[in-house]
PDB file of C-alpha atoms in Angstrom:
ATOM      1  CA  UNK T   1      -5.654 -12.165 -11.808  1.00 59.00           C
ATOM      2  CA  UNK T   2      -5.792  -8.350 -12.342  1.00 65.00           C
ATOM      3  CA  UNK T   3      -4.419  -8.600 -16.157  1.00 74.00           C
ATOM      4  CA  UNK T   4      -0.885  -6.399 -15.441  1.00 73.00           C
ATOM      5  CA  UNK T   5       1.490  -8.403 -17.120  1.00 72.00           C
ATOM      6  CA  UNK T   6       4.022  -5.561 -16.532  1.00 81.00           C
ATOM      7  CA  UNK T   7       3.406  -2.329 -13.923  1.00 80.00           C
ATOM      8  CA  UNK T   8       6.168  -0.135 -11.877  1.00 88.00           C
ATOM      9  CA  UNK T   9       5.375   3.663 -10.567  1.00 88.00           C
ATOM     10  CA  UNK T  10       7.463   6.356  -9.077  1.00 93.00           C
ATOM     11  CA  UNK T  11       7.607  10.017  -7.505  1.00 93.00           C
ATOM     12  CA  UNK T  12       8.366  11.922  -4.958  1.00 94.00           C
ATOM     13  CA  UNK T  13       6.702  13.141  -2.121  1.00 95.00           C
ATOM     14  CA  UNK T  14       6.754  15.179   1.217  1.00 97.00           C
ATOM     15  CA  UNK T  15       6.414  13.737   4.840  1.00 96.00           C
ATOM     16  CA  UNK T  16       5.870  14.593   8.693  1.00 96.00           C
ATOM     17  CA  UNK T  17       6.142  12.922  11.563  1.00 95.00           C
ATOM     18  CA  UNK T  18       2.579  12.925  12.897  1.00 94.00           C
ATOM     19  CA  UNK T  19       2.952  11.203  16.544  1.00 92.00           C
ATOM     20  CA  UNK T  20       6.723   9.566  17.970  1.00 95.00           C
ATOM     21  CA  UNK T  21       6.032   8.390  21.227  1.00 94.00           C
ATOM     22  CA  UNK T  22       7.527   4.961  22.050  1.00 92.00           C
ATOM     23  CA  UNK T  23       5.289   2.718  21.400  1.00 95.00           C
ATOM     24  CA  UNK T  24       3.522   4.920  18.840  1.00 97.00           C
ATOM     25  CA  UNK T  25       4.595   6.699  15.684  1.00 97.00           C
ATOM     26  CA  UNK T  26       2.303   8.043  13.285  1.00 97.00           C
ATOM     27  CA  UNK T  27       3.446   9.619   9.476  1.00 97.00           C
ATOM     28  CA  UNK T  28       1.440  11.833   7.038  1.00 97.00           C
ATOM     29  CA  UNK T  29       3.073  12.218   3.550  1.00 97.00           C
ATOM     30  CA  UNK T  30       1.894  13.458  -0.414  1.00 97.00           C
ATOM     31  CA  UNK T  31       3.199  13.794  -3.397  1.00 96.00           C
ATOM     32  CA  UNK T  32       2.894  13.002  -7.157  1.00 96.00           C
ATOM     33  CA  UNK T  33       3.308   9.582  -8.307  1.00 94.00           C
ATOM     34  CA  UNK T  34       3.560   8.213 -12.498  1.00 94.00           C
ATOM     35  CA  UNK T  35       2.352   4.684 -12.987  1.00 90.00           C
ATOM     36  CA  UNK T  36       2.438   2.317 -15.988  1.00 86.00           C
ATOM     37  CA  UNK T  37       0.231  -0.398 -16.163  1.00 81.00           C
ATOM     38  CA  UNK T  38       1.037  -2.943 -19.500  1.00 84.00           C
ATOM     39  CA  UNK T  39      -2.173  -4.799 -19.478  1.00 82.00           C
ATOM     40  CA  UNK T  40      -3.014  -8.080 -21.309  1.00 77.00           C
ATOM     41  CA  UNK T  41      -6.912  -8.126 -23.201  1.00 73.00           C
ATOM     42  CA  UNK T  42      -7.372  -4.106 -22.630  1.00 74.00           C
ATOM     43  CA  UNK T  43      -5.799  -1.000 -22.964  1.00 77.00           C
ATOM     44  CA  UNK T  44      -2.628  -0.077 -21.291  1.00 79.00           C
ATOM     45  CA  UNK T  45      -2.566   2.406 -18.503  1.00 79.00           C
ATOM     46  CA  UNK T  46      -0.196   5.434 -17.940  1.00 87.00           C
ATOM     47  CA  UNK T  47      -1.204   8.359 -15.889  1.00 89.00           C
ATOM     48  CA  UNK T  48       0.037  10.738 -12.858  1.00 94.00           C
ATOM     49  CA  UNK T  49      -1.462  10.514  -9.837  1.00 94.00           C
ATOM     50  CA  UNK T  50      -1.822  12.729  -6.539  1.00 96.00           C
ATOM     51  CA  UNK T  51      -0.555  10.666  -3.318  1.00 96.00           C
ATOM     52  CA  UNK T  52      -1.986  11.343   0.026  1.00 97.00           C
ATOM     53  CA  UNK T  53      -0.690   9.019   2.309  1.00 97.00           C
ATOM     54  CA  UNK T  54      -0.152   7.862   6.024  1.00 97.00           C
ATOM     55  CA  UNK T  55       1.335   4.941   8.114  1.00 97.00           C
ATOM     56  CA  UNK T  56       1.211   4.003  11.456  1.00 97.00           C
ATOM     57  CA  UNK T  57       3.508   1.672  13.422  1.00 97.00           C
ATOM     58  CA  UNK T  58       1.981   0.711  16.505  1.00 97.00           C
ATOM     59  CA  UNK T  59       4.103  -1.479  19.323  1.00 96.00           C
ATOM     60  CA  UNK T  60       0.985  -3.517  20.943  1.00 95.00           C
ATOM     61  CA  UNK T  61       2.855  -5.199  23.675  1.00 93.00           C
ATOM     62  CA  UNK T  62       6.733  -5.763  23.404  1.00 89.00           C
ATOM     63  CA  UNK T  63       6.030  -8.985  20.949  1.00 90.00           C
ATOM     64  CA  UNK T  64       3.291  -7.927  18.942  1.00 94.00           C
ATOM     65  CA  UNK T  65       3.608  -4.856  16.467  1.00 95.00           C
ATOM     66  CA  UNK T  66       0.929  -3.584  14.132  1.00 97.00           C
ATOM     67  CA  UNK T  67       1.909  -2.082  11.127  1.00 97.00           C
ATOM     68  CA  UNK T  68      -1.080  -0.244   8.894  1.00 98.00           C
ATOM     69  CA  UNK T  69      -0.246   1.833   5.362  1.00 98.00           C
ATOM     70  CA  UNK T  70      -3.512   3.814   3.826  1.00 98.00           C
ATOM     71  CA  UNK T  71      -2.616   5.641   0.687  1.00 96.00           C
ATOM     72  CA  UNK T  72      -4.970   7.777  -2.227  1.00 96.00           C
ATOM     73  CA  UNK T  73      -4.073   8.036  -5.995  1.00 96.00           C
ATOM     74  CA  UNK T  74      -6.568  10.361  -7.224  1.00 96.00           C
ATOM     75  CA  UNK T  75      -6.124  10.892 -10.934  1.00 94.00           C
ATOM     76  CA  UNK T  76      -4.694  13.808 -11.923  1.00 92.00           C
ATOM     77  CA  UNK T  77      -6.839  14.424 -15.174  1.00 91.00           C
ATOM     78  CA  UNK T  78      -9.919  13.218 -13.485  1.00 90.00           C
ATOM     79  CA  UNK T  79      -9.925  13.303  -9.599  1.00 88.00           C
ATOM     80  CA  UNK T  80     -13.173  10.889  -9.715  1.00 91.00           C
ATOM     81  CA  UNK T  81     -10.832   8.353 -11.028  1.00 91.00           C
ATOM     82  CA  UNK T  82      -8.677   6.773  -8.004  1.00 94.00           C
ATOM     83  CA  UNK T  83      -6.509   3.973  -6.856  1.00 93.00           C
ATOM     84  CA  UNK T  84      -7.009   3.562  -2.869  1.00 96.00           C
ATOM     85  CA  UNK T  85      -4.148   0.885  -1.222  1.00 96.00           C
ATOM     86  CA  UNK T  86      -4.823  -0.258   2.085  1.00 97.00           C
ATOM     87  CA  UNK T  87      -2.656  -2.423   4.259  1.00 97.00           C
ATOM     88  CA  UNK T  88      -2.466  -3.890   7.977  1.00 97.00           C
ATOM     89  CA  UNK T  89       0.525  -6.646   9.189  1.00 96.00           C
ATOM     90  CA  UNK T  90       0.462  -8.044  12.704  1.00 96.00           C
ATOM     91  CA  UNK T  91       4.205  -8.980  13.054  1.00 94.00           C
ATOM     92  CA  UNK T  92       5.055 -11.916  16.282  1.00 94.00           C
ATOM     93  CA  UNK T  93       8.431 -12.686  16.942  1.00 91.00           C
ATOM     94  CA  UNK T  94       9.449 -16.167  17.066  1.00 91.00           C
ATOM     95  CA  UNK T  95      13.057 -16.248  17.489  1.00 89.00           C
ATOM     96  CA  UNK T  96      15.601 -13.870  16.868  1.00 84.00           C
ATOM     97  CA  UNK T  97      15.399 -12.628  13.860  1.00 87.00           C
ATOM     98  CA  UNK T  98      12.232 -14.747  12.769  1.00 92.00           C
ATOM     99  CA  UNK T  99       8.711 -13.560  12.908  1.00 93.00           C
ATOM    100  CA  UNK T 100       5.098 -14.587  12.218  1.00 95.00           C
ATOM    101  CA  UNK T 101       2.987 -12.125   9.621  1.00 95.00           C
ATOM    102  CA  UNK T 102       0.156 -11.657   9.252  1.00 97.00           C
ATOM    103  CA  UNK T 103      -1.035  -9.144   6.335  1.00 97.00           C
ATOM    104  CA  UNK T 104      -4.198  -8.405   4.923  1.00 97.00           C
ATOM    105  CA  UNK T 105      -3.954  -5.818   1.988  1.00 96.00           C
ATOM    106  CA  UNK T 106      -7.356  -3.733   0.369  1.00 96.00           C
ATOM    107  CA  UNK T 107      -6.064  -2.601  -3.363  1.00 94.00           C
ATOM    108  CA  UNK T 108      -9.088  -0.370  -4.963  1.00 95.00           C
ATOM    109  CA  UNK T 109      -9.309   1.231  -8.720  1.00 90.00           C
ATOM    110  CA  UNK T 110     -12.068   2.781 -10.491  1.00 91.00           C
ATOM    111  CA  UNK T 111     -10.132   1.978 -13.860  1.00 83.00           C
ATOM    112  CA  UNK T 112      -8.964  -1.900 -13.534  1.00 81.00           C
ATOM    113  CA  UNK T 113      -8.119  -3.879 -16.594  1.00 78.00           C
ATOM    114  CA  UNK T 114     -11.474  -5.038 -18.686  1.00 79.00           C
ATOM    115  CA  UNK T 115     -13.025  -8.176 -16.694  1.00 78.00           C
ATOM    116  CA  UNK T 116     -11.630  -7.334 -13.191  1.00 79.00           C
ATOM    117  CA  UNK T 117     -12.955  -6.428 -10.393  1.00 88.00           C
ATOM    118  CA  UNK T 118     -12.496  -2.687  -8.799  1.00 92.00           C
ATOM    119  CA  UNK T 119     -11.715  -4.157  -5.661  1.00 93.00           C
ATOM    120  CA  UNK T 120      -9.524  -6.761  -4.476  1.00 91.00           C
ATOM    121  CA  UNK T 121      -8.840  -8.383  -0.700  1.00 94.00           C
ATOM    122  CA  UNK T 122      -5.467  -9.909  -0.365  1.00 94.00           C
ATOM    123  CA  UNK T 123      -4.447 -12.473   3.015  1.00 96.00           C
ATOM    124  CA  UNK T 124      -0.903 -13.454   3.382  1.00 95.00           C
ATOM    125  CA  UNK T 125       0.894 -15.224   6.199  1.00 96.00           C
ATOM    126  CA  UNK T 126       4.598 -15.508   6.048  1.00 93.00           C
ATOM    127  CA  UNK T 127       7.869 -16.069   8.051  1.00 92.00           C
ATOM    128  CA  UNK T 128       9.645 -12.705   7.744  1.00 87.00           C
ATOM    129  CA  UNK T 129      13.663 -12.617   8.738  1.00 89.00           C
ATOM    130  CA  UNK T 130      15.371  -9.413   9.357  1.00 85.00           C
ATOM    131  CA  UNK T 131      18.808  -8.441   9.106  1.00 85.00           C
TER     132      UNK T 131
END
């Protein structure tokens, strides 16, 4: 679908804790991130990127948790050129270890493989176990 038939970044970054309160915790964090992108039908893609980034874990009621990650790549070369990740998960215990997600991730680039759209809307539902 987006034409990556091979893609991994990395870097390192700062954080703070925002907000801990007990059903609230809030994060801030930057840094400087290197991506590859080996694209199929267009050029490939490697480039550093600022990161501005922040999470927030919220506890709803004592079953239901919402989980939302908002993160910036602006280009280092060319700040007009971005990559913008957005992501929410309702988590519901079911048993134990077992719950019920629900995720609905926002990935955004100004510079996507040829023939793909800039923006794409992901839904996912899944069983998550922990450990």
């Amino acid at each position: 679908i987006r034409k990556i038939y091979l893609g991994y970044e990395a870097g390192p970054g700062v954080g703070y804790h925002l907000f801990t309160l007990s059903n609230f915790v809030m994060n801030v964090e930057s840094g400087i991130n290197y991506q590859v992108e080996k694209r199929s039908g267009s050029d490939d893609v490697e480039n550093f990127y600022f990161r501005i980034a922040e999470d927030i874990t919220w506890k709803i009621t004592p079953r239901l948790t919402l989980v939302e990650k908002a993160e910036l790549f602006p280009r280092m070369e060319n700040v007009e050129q971005f990559r913008a990740r957005l992501s929410s998960t309702l988590s519901f215990p079911l048993w134990k270890n077992i719950s019920f997600n629900l995720s609905v991730l926002d990935l955004y680039d100004t510079n996507p493989a040829d023939g793909v759209d800039k923006n794409e809307i992901q839904i996912r539902s899944l069983l998550g176990i922990s450990f």
